[in-house]
Amino acid sequence: MGQGDVSVARNEGQPKLNMHISKAQTFRNIFYNSLARGSKITCRFLASMVIARNLSPADMGVVGFANIIIGFLDQFSDCGVGNAAIRRPQLERKNLETVFSLKVFLGAGAFAAAFLVAPFVRHFCDHPAVANVTRFLALKFIISTIGFLPSIQLTRELNFRAQLVPSIINATVRCCLVITLILCGWKFWAVVLADLGANLAGNLAMQYIRKTPLSFRFDRQDAYEFLRFGLPLLWGGLLAFLIFSMDNFLVSATMGIAQLGYYALAISWGSFVCSLLDSTVSGVLFPAFSAMQNDTAKMRRWYLKTIDLVAFIAVLVNTTLLANAHSFLVIFLGKGTDKWIPAALALQILCLYGIVRAVTEPLGNCLMARNQTKTLFHASVLCAVVQVVMLIPALYSRRIEWVAIAVLVAYATQAFIFVPSLRRELSVTFADLIKQLWPLAPAMLAGWWATHVCFGSDGGSLFTLAYRGLFTAFVVALTHGIFTGFRCFQEARELIFLKFTKATAKDQAVASK
């Protein structure tokens, strides 16, 4: 099916993971993911603006708390079997049927658990609607099974172009539904129904693009193999959930639903770049690293190039947000009011957290590809312990800014596990990381300083905010480029104008045969 330098072998019509992958092919997959993410970003900005301008902090807190419960149960709705199937060198029809059966069983269990847990959530959240919101959002566990197998097969084939349309449909449907329903007065229910509608539309589109029969079979040996790989990821996922959601849960339980609304908004935008890069880059890297899992030298080169690009994008986006946080909250989200100003300092702190997290996450793909899931688990344990210890005084202060600091410091402590692991698995030393990442510091400082020197007031219009943001981003990019010789731009230029052209020509030649 002509995928650049990657060919997908077939055994009785079933995909086999190729162990050879080119830089151009990976770039094209990132490019296709970027198109999808571009549409999602546009839709998210529109939807977020309407949501923030029309809902109260308490309304935001209701959906945020319900998503904590759903996020916890979501860890059990997959148990890592999807990644186990993607990583497997050869996947036959009977294997697909077994992994689908596991997914349905786990998803149904998570759905039932949500209904059992829902009546008790009111003890931790001072809003009467949170139980019903939790029950409705649990439908995603059933809906997600529709596109589960097509997604696995397309990811194994590195065919991210085919996944472009479902991603765009998901984002567009959510944006249209949430704006329409909010303007009709549905308040937080607009967000709930929009999320479910978008999830259903995206999964149906995935199934339409890669029609895959949804049949059941249970092979005990296959199930054992999938779960043996996936269960360590489950425990790591549970710890990751605690790391990413414990703060939200405790803020709601100790400070109230309105404070959760402020904090949820701050961490949502502070970690926005993480979700952007996770879907655009990291989602491509896991199958790519899996294909080269036995070539340490190649993985080392790719990892260093990846963190160079990821770190640059994260600093570019989050420094822009950090330097313009007050204007963003007043003009874009507050519609000229100070409704969201209590979240300002927490947002700025969590922008730093977003950068640290974005730089750290690509390593997870390397370690999973090399079946080093225990290392991820140990790092998560360390982070969770430090976070619990630091959250106690932070919550006692009843200030979300101290909660944000606790989250930032706790996540950064994973470096004590990851740095030795990098040296052991990929021969990447701490000095190698410093050499790759040190230009980020002057770029951030220059962007923040130039913005505050050139723009004294936080007021203005959306046009003024856009101009400020572009100015900050330009200063960051220019400073980083001066210290690095513009290597990120040169690499992108090479891939766009050379590798991409050659790979496309090869695709056409293969297709003509």
Tab-separated table of C-alpha atoms in Angstrom, residues 113-413:
chain	number	residue	atom	x	y	z
A	113	ALA	CA	-18.081	0.712	37.795
A	114	ALA	CA	-18.957	4.321	36.914
A	115	PHE	CA	-22.614	3.680	37.737
A	116	LEU	CA	-21.672	2.054	41.035
A	117	VAL	CA	-19.311	4.858	42.039
A	118	ALA	CA	-21.488	7.788	40.899
A	119	PRO	CA	-23.734	8.006	44.032
A	120	PHE	CA	-20.689	8.404	46.280
A	121	VAL	CA	-18.946	11.245	44.433
A	122	ARG	CA	-21.186	13.824	46.117
A	123	HIS	CA	-19.171	13.264	49.304
A	124	PHE	CA	-16.159	14.857	47.568
A	125	CYS	CA	-17.883	17.448	45.395
A	126	ASP	CA	-20.373	20.058	46.598
A	127	HIS	CA	-22.578	19.997	43.478
A	128	PRO	CA	-25.731	17.839	43.105
A	129	ALA	CA	-25.341	17.185	39.344
A	130	VAL	CA	-21.893	15.589	39.425
A	131	ALA	CA	-23.239	12.021	39.820
A	132	ASN	CA	-25.420	12.210	36.702
A	133	VAL	CA	-22.635	13.875	34.727
A	134	THR	CA	-20.342	10.980	35.673
A	135	ARG	CA	-22.914	8.411	34.490
A	136	PHE	CA	-23.345	10.106	31.124
A	137	LEU	CA	-19.623	10.484	30.501
A	138	ALA	CA	-19.158	6.764	31.230
A	139	LEU	CA	-20.807	6.004	27.874
A	140	LYS	CA	-17.451	6.782	26.251
A	141	PHE	CA	-16.182	3.382	27.450
A	142	ILE	CA	-18.742	1.659	25.238
A	143	ILE	CA	-18.418	4.074	22.329
A	144	SER	CA	-14.627	3.747	22.179
A	145	THR	CA	-14.840	0.047	21.252
A	146	ILE	CA	-16.236	0.951	17.811
A	147	GLY	CA	-13.010	2.416	16.471
A	148	PHE	CA	-10.604	0.379	18.608
A	149	LEU	CA	-9.519	-2.218	16.022
A	150	PRO	CA	-9.310	0.177	13.037
A	151	SER	CA	-7.128	2.495	15.107
A	152	ILE	CA	-4.758	-0.346	16.036
A	153	GLN	CA	-4.395	-1.496	12.439
A	154	LEU	CA	-3.850	1.978	10.995
A	155	THR	CA	-1.308	2.800	13.704
A	156	ARG	CA	0.618	-0.419	13.063
A	157	GLU	CA	0.730	0.442	9.375
A	158	LEU	CA	1.919	3.965	10.244
A	159	ASN	CA	-0.995	5.175	8.134
A	160	PHE	CA	-1.727	8.367	10.029
A	161	ARG	CA	-3.085	10.009	6.903
A	162	ALA	CA	-6.119	7.718	7.106
A	163	GLN	CA	-6.696	8.814	10.715
A	164	LEU	CA	-6.815	12.464	9.696
A	165	VAL	CA	-10.521	12.583	8.827
A	166	PRO	CA	-11.827	10.974	12.070
A	167	SER	CA	-9.744	13.421	14.108
A	168	ILE	CA	-11.113	16.403	12.208
A	169	ILE	CA	-14.682	15.093	12.472
A	170	ASN	CA	-14.278	14.593	16.223
A	171	ALA	CA	-13.006	18.148	16.745
A	172	THR	CA	-15.592	19.751	14.468
A	173	VAL	CA	-18.558	17.923	15.967
A	174	ARG	CA	-17.480	18.785	19.503
A	175	CYS	CA	-16.970	22.444	18.646
A	176	CYS	CA	-20.337	22.790	16.876
A	177	LEU	CA	-22.260	20.941	19.577
A	178	VAL	CA	-20.709	22.717	22.543
A	179	ILE	CA	-21.194	26.188	21.047
A	180	THR	CA	-24.780	25.477	19.958
A	181	LEU	CA	-25.850	23.897	23.235
A	182	ILE	CA	-24.202	26.545	25.418
A	183	LEU	CA	-25.845	29.335	23.471
A	184	CYS	CA	-29.144	27.469	23.970
A	185	GLY	CA	-28.603	27.570	27.744
A	186	TRP	CA	-27.517	23.983	28.484
A	187	LYS	CA	-24.593	25.143	30.663
A	188	PHE	CA	-22.252	22.304	31.705
A	189	TRP	CA	-24.492	19.689	30.058
A	190	ALA	CA	-23.451	21.209	26.739
A	191	VAL	CA	-19.852	20.102	27.373
A	192	VAL	CA	-20.934	16.601	28.429
A	193	LEU	CA	-23.163	15.971	25.398
A	194	ALA	CA	-20.626	17.517	23.026
A	195	ASP	CA	-17.887	15.205	24.320
A	196	LEU	CA	-20.071	12.124	23.845
A	197	GLY	CA	-21.290	13.215	20.421
A	198	ALA	CA	-17.768	13.926	19.208
A	199	ASN	CA	-16.513	10.608	20.563
A	200	LEU	CA	-19.264	8.725	18.736
A	201	ALA	CA	-18.738	10.589	15.469
A	202	GLY	CA	-14.966	10.043	15.547
A	203	ASN	CA	-15.236	6.320	16.251
A	204	LEU	CA	-17.854	5.791	13.532
A	205	ALA	CA	-15.643	7.653	11.068
A	206	MET	CA	-12.662	5.476	12.050
A	207	GLN	CA	-14.709	2.339	11.447
A	208	TYR	CA	-15.919	3.692	8.096
A	209	ILE	CA	-12.395	4.471	6.883
A	210	ARG	CA	-10.991	1.105	7.911
A	211	LYS	CA	-13.933	-1.280	8.028
A	212	THR	CA	-13.074	-3.998	10.515
A	213	PRO	CA	-15.506	-6.761	11.565
A	214	LEU	CA	-16.165	-6.596	15.287
A	215	SER	CA	-16.231	-10.267	16.194
A	216	PHE	CA	-15.405	-12.018	19.448
A	217	ARG	CA	-12.881	-14.727	20.223
A	218	PHE	CA	-10.927	-15.463	23.353
A	219	ASP	CA	-7.579	-17.195	23.045
A	220	ARG	CA	-6.102	-17.650	26.485
A	221	GLN	CA	-2.495	-17.582	25.298
A	222	ASP	CA	-3.008	-14.390	23.273
A	223	ALA	CA	-4.888	-12.748	26.126
A	224	TYR	CA	-2.078	-13.634	28.525
A	225	GLU	CA	0.503	-12.152	26.165
A	226	PHE	CA	-1.443	-8.900	25.727
A	227	LEU	CA	-2.075	-8.519	29.450
A	228	ARG	CA	1.492	-9.414	30.369
A	229	PHE	CA	2.661	-6.399	28.400
A	230	GLY	CA	-0.312	-4.205	29.311
A	231	LEU	CA	-0.690	-4.739	33.069
A	232	PRO	CA	2.601	-3.010	33.992
A	233	LEU	CA	1.328	-0.128	31.882
A	234	LEU	CA	-1.924	-0.250	33.879
A	235	TRP	CA	-0.149	0.242	37.186
A	236	GLY	CA	1.959	2.949	35.630
A	237	GLY	CA	-1.201	4.466	34.168
A	238	LEU	CA	-2.893	4.459	37.561
A	239	LEU	CA	0.069	6.230	39.073
A	240	ALA	CA	0.093	8.636	36.143
A	241	PHE	CA	-3.578	9.277	36.813
A	242	LEU	CA	-2.796	10.028	40.446
A	243	ILE	CA	-0.042	12.358	39.310
A	244	PHE	CA	-2.257	14.199	36.832
A	245	SER	CA	-5.586	14.115	38.714
A	246	MET	CA	-4.878	13.842	42.427
A	247	ASP	CA	-4.413	17.591	42.603
A	248	ASN	CA	-7.800	18.254	40.952
A	249	PHE	CA	-9.551	15.789	43.248
A	250	LEU	CA	-8.053	17.231	46.428
A	251	VAL	CA	-8.648	20.836	45.362
A	252	SER	CA	-12.348	20.044	44.925
A	253	ALA	CA	-12.563	18.100	48.191
A	254	THR	CA	-10.801	20.732	50.303
A	255	MET	CA	-11.332	24.082	48.566
A	256	GLY	CA	-14.681	23.663	46.812
A	257	ILE	CA	-15.963	23.274	43.262
A	258	ALA	CA	-15.330	26.916	42.272
A	259	GLN	CA	-11.631	26.680	43.133
A	260	LEU	CA	-11.503	23.455	41.126
A	261	GLY	CA	-12.914	25.432	38.199
A	262	TYR	CA	-10.070	27.943	38.424
A	263	TYR	CA	-7.448	25.255	38.862
A	264	ALA	CA	-8.868	23.039	36.094
A	265	LEU	CA	-8.734	25.953	33.672
A	266	ALA	CA	-5.135	26.741	34.655
A	267	ILE	CA	-3.848	23.187	34.302
A	268	SER	CA	-5.838	22.629	31.106
A	269	TRP	CA	-4.133	25.533	29.351
A	270	GLY	CA	-0.772	25.049	31.067
A	271	SER	CA	-0.598	21.454	29.844
A	272	PHE	CA	-2.237	22.203	26.487
A	273	VAL	CA	1.091	21.884	24.673
A	274	CYS	CA	1.543	18.392	26.188
A	275	SER	CA	-1.684	17.060	24.685
A	276	LEU	CA	-0.830	18.776	21.419
A	277	LEU	CA	2.576	17.122	21.205
A	278	ASP	CA	1.322	13.789	22.550
A	279	SER	CA	-1.191	13.397	19.717
A	280	THR	CA	0.991	14.983	17.028
A	281	VAL	CA	4.451	13.593	17.778
A	282	SER	CA	4.395	11.021	20.578
A	283	GLY	CA	1.543	9.061	18.998
A	284	VAL	CA	3.741	8.570	15.936
A	285	LEU	CA	6.912	7.820	17.901
A	286	PHE	CA	5.700	4.693	19.709
A	287	PRO	CA	5.188	2.596	16.551
A	288	ALA	CA	8.316	4.163	15.056
A	289	PHE	CA	10.450	3.313	18.096
A	290	SER	CA	8.870	-0.143	18.216
A	291	ALA	CA	10.062	-0.731	14.660
A	292	MET	CA	13.661	0.123	15.659
A	293	GLN	CA	13.598	-1.258	19.209
A	294	ASN	CA	16.723	-3.385	18.639
A	295	ASP	CA	18.796	-0.612	17.030
A	296	THR	CA	20.051	1.369	20.037
A	297	ALA	CA	22.205	3.785	18.040
A	298	LYS	CA	19.304	4.744	15.794
A	299	MET	CA	16.930	5.178	18.737
A	300	ARG	CA	19.493	7.414	20.421
A	301	ARG	CA	19.736	9.707	17.395
A	302	TRP	CA	15.977	9.876	17.023
A	303	TYR	CA	15.397	10.522	20.693
A	304	LEU	CA	17.803	13.459	20.807
A	305	LYS	CA	16.290	14.980	17.668
A	306	THR	CA	12.805	14.439	19.069
A	307	ILE	CA	13.394	16.203	22.383
A	308	ASP	CA	15.120	19.036	20.524
A	309	LEU	CA	12.012	19.635	18.405
A	310	VAL	CA	9.508	18.943	21.186
A	311	ALA	CA	11.302	21.201	23.659
A	312	PHE	CA	11.433	24.047	21.150
A	313	ILE	CA	7.697	23.825	20.404
A	314	ALA	CA	6.800	23.536	24.105
A	315	VAL	CA	8.886	26.577	25.042
A	316	LEU	CA	7.546	28.568	22.086
A	317	VAL	CA	3.896	27.917	23.025
A	318	ASN	CA	4.101	28.070	26.809
A	319	THR	CA	6.407	31.071	27.043
A	320	THR	CA	3.938	32.930	24.841
A	321	LEU	CA	1.109	31.947	27.197
A	322	LEU	CA	3.145	32.639	30.335
A	323	ALA	CA	4.161	36.143	29.228
A	324	ASN	CA	0.587	37.034	28.227
A	325	ALA	CA	-1.366	35.124	30.886
A	326	HIS	CA	-3.282	38.084	32.323
A	327	SER	CA	-4.321	39.411	28.917
A	328	PHE	CA	-5.315	35.914	27.810
A	329	LEU	CA	-7.561	35.409	30.842
A	330	VAL	CA	-9.169	38.852	30.607
A	331	ILE	CA	-9.537	39.331	26.847
A	332	PHE	CA	-9.872	35.829	25.411
A	333	LEU	CA	-11.548	33.855	28.201
A	334	GLY	CA	-13.099	36.596	30.340
A	335	LYS	CA	-14.580	38.764	27.561
A	336	GLY	CA	-13.056	41.875	29.132
A	337	THR	CA	-13.852	40.906	32.730
A	338	ASP	CA	-11.610	39.636	35.533
A	339	LYS	CA	-13.706	36.476	36.081
A	340	TRP	CA	-10.723	34.158	35.565
A	341	ILE	CA	-7.967	36.333	37.068
A	342	PRO	CA	-7.769	34.166	40.259
A	343	ALA	CA	-6.262	31.479	38.007
A	344	ALA	CA	-3.480	33.731	36.609
A	345	LEU	CA	-0.529	32.851	38.840
A	346	ALA	CA	-1.382	29.141	38.835
A	347	LEU	CA	-1.545	29.263	35.031
A	348	GLN	CA	1.919	30.802	34.809
A	349	ILE	CA	3.389	28.156	37.113
A	350	LEU	CA	1.703	25.375	35.178
A	351	CYS	CA	3.113	26.724	31.915
A	352	LEU	CA	6.521	25.691	33.294
A	353	TYR	CA	5.035	22.325	34.237
A	354	GLY	CA	3.799	21.909	30.663
A	355	ILE	CA	7.309	22.444	29.307
A	356	VAL	CA	8.862	19.919	31.714
A	357	ARG	CA	6.180	17.351	30.933
A	358	ALA	CA	6.430	17.836	27.159
A	359	VAL	CA	10.202	17.267	27.249
A	360	THR	CA	9.820	14.172	29.456
A	361	GLU	CA	7.041	12.301	27.639
A	362	PRO	CA	8.949	11.166	24.492
A	363	LEU	CA	11.143	9.003	26.738
A	364	GLY	CA	8.062	6.976	27.646
A	365	ASN	CA	7.717	5.887	24.021
A	366	CYS	CA	11.353	4.733	23.970
A	367	LEU	CA	10.999	2.752	27.173
A	368	MET	CA	7.720	1.131	26.141
A	369	ALA	CA	9.203	0.168	22.768
A	370	ARG	CA	12.104	-1.520	24.595
A	371	ASN	CA	9.671	-3.170	27.035
A	372	GLN	CA	11.050	-1.208	29.998
A	373	THR	CA	7.653	-0.497	31.518
A	374	LYS	CA	8.956	-1.052	35.060
A	375	THR	CA	11.129	2.035	34.729
A	376	LEU	CA	8.038	4.094	33.921
A	377	PHE	CA	6.334	2.558	36.944
A	378	HIS	CA	9.205	3.436	39.278
A	379	ALA	CA	9.297	7.016	37.999
A	380	SER	CA	5.544	7.317	38.530
A	381	VAL	CA	5.860	5.975	42.083
A	382	LEU	CA	8.510	8.564	42.921
A	383	CYS	CA	6.444	11.373	41.419
A	384	ALA	CA	3.272	10.274	43.219
A	385	VAL	CA	5.006	10.051	46.611
A	386	VAL	CA	6.620	13.475	46.273
A	387	GLN	CA	3.350	14.972	45.087
A	388	VAL	CA	1.396	13.596	48.047
A	389	VAL	CA	3.968	14.933	50.479
A	390	MET	CA	3.993	18.395	48.885
A	391	LEU	CA	0.233	18.617	48.434
A	392	ILE	CA	-0.444	18.377	52.164
A	393	PRO	CA	0.948	21.835	53.040
A	394	ALA	CA	-0.229	23.210	49.685
A	395	LEU	CA	-3.839	22.266	50.397
A	396	TYR	CA	-3.529	23.524	53.956
A	397	SER	CA	-2.648	26.957	52.528
A	398	ARG	CA	-5.906	26.832	50.491
A	399	ARG	CA	-4.165	28.482	47.540
A	400	ILE	CA	-4.154	26.849	44.111
A	401	GLU	CA	-0.787	28.475	43.336
A	402	TRP	CA	0.926	26.266	45.926
A	403	VAL	CA	-0.839	23.239	44.480
A	404	ALA	CA	0.585	24.162	41.073
A	405	ILE	CA	4.105	24.408	42.544
A	406	ALA	CA	3.711	20.984	44.176
A	407	VAL	CA	2.691	19.447	40.854
A	408	LEU	CA	5.607	21.062	39.002
A	409	VAL	CA	8.263	19.970	41.507
A	410	ALA	CA	6.860	16.438	41.864
A	411	TYR	CA	6.818	15.839	38.117
A	412	ALA	CA	10.375	17.138	37.754
A	413	THR	CA	11.667	14.593	40.309
